[in-house]
Coordinates of C-alpha atoms and ligand atoms in Angstrom, one line a residue:
X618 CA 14.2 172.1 299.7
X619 CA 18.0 172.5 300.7
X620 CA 18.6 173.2 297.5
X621 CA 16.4 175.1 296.2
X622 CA 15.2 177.4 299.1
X623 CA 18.6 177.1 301.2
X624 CA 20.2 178.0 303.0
X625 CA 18.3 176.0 305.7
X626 CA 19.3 174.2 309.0
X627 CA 18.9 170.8 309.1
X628 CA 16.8 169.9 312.4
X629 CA 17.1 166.1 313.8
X630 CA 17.1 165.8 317.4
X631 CA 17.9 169.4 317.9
X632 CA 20.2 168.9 321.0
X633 CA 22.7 170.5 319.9
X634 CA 21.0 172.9 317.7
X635 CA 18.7 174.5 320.7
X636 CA 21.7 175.0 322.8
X637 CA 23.1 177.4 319.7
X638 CA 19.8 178.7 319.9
X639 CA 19.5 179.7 323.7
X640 CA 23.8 180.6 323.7
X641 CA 22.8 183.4 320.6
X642 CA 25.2 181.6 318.7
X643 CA 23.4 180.1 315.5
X644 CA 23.1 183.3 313.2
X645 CA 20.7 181.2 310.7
X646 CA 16.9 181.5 311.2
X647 CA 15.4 179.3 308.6
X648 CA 15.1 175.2 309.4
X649 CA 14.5 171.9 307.9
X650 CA 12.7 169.2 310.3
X651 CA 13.9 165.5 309.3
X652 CA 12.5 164.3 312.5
X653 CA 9.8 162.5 310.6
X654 CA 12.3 161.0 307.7
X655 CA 11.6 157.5 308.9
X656 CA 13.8 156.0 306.1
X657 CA 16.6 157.6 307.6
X658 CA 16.4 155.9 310.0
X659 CA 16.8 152.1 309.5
X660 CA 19.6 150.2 311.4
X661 CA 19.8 146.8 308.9
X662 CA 22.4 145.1 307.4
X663 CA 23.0 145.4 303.2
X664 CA 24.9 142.3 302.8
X665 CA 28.1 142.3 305.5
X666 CA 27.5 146.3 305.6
X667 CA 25.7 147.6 308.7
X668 CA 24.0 150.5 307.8
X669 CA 22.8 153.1 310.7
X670 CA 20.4 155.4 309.4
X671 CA 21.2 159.3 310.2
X672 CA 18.4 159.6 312.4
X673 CA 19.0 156.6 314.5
X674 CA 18.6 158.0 318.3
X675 CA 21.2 156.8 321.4
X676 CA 18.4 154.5 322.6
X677 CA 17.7 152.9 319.2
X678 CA 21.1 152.1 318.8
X679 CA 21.4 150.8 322.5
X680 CA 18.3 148.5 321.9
X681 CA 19.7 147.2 318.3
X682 CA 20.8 143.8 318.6
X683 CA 22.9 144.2 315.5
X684 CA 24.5 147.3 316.8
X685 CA 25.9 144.9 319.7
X686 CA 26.8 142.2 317.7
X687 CA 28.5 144.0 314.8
X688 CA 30.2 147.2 316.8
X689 CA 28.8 146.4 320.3
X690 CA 31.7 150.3 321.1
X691 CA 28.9 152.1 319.4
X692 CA 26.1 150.9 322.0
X693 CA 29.0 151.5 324.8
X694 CA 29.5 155.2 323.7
X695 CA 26.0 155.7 323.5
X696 CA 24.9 154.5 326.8
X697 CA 27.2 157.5 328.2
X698 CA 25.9 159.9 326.3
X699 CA 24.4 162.8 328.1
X700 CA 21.1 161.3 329.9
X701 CA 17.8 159.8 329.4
X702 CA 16.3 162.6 327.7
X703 CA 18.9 163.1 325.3
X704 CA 19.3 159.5 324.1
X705 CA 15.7 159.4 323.3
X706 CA 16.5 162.6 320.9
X707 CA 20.1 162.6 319.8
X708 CA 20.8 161.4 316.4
X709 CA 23.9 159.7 315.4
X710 CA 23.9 162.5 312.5
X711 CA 23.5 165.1 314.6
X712 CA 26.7 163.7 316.3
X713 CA 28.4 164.0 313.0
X714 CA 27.4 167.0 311.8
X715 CA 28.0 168.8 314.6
X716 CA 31.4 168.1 314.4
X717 CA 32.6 168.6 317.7
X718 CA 35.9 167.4 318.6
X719 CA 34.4 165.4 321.8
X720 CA 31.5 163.4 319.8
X721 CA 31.6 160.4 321.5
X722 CA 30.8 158.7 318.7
X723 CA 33.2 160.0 316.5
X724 CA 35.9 157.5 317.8
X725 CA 34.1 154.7 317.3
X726 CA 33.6 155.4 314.0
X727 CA 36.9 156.5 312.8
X728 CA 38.5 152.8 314.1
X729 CA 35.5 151.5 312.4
X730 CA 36.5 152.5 309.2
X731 CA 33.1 154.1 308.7
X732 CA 31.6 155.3 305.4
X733 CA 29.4 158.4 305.1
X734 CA 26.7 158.1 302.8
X735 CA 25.9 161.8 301.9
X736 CA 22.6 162.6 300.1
X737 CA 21.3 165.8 297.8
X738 CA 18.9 166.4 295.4
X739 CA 22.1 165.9 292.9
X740 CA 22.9 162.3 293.8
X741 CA 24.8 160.1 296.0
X742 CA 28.2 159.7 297.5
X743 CA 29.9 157.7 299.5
X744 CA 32.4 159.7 302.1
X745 CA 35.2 157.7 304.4
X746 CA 34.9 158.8 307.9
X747 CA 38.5 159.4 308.5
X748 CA 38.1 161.8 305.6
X749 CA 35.4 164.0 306.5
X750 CA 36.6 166.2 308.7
X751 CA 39.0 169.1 307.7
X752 CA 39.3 170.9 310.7
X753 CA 37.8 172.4 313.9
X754 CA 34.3 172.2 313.2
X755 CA 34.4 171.9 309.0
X756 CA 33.8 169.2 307.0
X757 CA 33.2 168.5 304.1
X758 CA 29.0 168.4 303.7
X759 CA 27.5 170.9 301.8
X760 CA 24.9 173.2 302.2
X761 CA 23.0 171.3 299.8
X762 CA 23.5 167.5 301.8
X763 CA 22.1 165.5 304.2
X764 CA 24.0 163.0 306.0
X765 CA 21.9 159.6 305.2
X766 CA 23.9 157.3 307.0
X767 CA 26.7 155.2 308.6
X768 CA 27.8 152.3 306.5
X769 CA 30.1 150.2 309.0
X770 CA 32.1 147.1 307.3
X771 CA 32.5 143.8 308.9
X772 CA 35.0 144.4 311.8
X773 CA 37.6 141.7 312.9
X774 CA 39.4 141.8 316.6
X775 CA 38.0 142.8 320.3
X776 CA 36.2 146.2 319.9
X777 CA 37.0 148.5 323.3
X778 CA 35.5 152.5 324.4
X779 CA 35.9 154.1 327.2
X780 CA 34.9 157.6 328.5
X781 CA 36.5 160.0 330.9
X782 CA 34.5 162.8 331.9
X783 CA 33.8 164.6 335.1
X784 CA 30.2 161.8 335.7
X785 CA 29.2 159.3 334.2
X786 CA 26.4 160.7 332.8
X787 CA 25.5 164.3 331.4
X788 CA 29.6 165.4 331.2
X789 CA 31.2 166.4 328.0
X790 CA 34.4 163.9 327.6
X791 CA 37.7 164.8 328.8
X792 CA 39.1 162.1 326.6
X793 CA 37.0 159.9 325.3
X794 CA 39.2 156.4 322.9
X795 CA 37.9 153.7 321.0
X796 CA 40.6 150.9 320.0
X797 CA 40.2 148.1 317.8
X798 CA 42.7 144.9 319.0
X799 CA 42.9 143.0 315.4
X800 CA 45.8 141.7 313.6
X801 CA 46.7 145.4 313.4
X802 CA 45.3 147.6 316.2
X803 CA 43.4 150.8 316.0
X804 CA 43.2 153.4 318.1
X805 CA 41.4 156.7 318.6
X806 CA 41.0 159.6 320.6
X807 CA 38.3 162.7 321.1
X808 CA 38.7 165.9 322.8
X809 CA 42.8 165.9 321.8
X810 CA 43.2 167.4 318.9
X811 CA 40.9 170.1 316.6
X812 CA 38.9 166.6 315.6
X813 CA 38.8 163.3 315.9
X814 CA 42.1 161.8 316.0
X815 CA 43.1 158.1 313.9
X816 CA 46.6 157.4 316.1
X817 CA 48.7 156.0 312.7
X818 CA 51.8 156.8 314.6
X819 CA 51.3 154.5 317.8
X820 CA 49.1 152.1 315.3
X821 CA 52.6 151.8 313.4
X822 CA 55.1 151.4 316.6
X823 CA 52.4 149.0 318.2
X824 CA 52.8 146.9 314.6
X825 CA 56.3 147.1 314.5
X826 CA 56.2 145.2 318.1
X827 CA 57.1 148.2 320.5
X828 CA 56.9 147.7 324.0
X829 CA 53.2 149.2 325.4
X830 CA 55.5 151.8 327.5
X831 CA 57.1 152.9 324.1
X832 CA 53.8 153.4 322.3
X833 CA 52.4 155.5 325.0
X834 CA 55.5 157.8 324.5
X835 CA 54.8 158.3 320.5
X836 CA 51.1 158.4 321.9
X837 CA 52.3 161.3 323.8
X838 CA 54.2 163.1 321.0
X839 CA 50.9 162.1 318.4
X840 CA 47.8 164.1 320.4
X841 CA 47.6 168.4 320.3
X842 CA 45.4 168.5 323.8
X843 CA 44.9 172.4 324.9
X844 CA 43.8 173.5 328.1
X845 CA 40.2 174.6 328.3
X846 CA 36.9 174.7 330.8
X847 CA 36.9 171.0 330.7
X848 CA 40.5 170.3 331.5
X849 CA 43.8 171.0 330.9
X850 CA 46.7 169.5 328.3
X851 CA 48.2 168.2 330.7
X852 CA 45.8 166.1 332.1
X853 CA 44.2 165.0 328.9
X854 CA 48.0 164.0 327.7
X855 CA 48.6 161.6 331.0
X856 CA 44.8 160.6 330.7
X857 CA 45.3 159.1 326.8
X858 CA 48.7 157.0 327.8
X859 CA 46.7 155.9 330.6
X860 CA 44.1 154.7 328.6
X861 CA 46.4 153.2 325.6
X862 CA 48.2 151.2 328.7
X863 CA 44.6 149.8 329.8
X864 CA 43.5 149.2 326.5
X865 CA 46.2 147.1 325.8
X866 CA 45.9 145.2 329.2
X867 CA 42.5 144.5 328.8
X868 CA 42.2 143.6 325.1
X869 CA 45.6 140.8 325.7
Ligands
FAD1500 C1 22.4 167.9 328.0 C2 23.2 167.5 326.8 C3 24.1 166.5 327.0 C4 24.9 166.0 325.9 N1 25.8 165.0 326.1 C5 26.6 164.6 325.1 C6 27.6 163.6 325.3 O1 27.8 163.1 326.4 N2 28.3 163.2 324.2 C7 28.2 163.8 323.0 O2 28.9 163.4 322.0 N3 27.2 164.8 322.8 C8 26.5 165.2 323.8 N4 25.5 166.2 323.6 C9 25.4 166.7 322.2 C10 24.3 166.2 321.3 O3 23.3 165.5 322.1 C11 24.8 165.2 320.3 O4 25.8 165.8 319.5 C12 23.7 164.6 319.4 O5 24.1 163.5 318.7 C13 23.2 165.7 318.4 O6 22.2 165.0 317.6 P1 20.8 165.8 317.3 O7 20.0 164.8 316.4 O8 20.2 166.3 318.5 O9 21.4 167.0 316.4 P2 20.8 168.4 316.1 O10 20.9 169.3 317.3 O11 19.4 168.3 315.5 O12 21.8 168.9 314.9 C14 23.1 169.1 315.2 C15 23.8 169.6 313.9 O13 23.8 168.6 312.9 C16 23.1 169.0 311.8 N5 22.4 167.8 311.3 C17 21.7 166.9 312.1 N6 21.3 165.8 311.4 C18 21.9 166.0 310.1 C19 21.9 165.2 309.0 N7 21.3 164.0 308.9 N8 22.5 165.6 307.9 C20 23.2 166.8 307.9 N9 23.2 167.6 309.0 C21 22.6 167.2 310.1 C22 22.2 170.1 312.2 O14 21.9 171.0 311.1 C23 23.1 170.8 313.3 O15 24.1 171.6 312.7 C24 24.7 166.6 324.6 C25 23.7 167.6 324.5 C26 23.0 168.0 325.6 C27 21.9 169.1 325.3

């Protein structure tokens, strides 16, 4: 159907999509409803691969004992995700696809080293995370793809998320990091940059053996914050050292 009666919205669990809707803001009228695509929505492993289905909701992934075991950060960033309500609905895909700089999930899957599996009526590929986005809101799917799912290799080191938002629950991050503490640490900021940010700078000084203090300040240097309704530059700048400095304290 996407390709051959398109141009047609993909619907999943339309949280994001009804609040175009009610803002006016989605010119496109016609839809596609995946809600009932059950095979996209499998969390299972495929050999030392997990594989999260598309359509995987906030509270399947919370509930999915392999989700904790294998990247217990994606379980973290869902419980904060707007409420109740939306967990039930929201889709890990939708996350994606939306492309919002402040998907909390987005983090979590760029230090993963995520793949995208991306599926049209053509065929089958297989898209790196940290090459999917290519600016504010694009990316690379076409008109023509679904996103399938999240292919997430094994992952070696301690995993660590956190959120900083106005509440704990319904806020939009201010900052939102996942890090990775292996034998070479990965970091990663939302909300800091026109997408999701992999921090190769600070990854490199932190390998090299600089001083926590001396990371934060290439950490500093690294991130494009603006000011906006949420917060300001400033804020989000001092917010992300803090955050390196506490990752780094916790994860010792
Ligand atoms: C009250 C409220 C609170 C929220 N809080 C948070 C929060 O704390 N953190 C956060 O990150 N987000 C938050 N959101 C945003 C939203 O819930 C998430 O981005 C959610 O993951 C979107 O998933 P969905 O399934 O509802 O997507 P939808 O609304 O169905 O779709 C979103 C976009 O993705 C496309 N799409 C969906 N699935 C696919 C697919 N498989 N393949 C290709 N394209 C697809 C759709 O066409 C659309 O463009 C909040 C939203 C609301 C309304």
């Amino acid at each position: 159907m996407l390709r051959d009666e398109g141009p047609l919205v993909p619907l999943a669990g339309c949280t994001d999509v009804y609040v175009n809707l009610n803002f006016g803001t989605l010119p496109q009228k016609r839809f596609l409803n995946l809600w009932a695509l059950d095979a996209l929505r499998k969390i299972e492993m495929r050999g030392r691969v997990l594989s999260v289905g598309a359509l995987a909701t906030y509270t399947e992934m919370i509930r999915s004992p392999l989700v904790r075991r294998r990247l217990p950060i994606l379980a973290s960033a869902s419980r904060e995700i707007g409420g109740a309500q939306v967990q039930n609905r929201g889709t890990l895909g939708g996350n994606i696809a939306n492309a919002s700089p402040a998907g909390d999930t987005l983090p979590v899957l760029a230090v993963a080293e995520a793949v995208l599996v991306l599926e049209s009526a053509g065929g089958m590929r297989r898209v790196p995370f940290n090459s999917f986005y290519t600016g504010y809101r694009r990316s690379i799917l076409r008109s023509d793809e679904l996103i399938a799912a999240v292919e997430v290799p094994p992952l070696a080191g301690r995993q660590w998320f956190r959120k900083v938002g106005t509440r704990a629950a319904q806020a939009i991050s201010k900052v939102v990091m996942a890090a990775v503490r292996g034998q070479a640490p990965r970091v990663a900021l939302g909300s800091v940059a026109p997408t999701v940010l992999r921090l190769t700078q600070t990854e490199a000084a932190l390998v090299a053996g600089a001083s926590i203090e001396e990371a934060r300040e290439v950490l500093e240097h690294e991130i494009k914050p603006i000011d906006d309704i949420r917060s300001t530059a400033e804020y989000r700048r001092r917010v992300s050292g803090n955050l390196l400095e506490r990752f780094w304290r916790e994860t010792a």
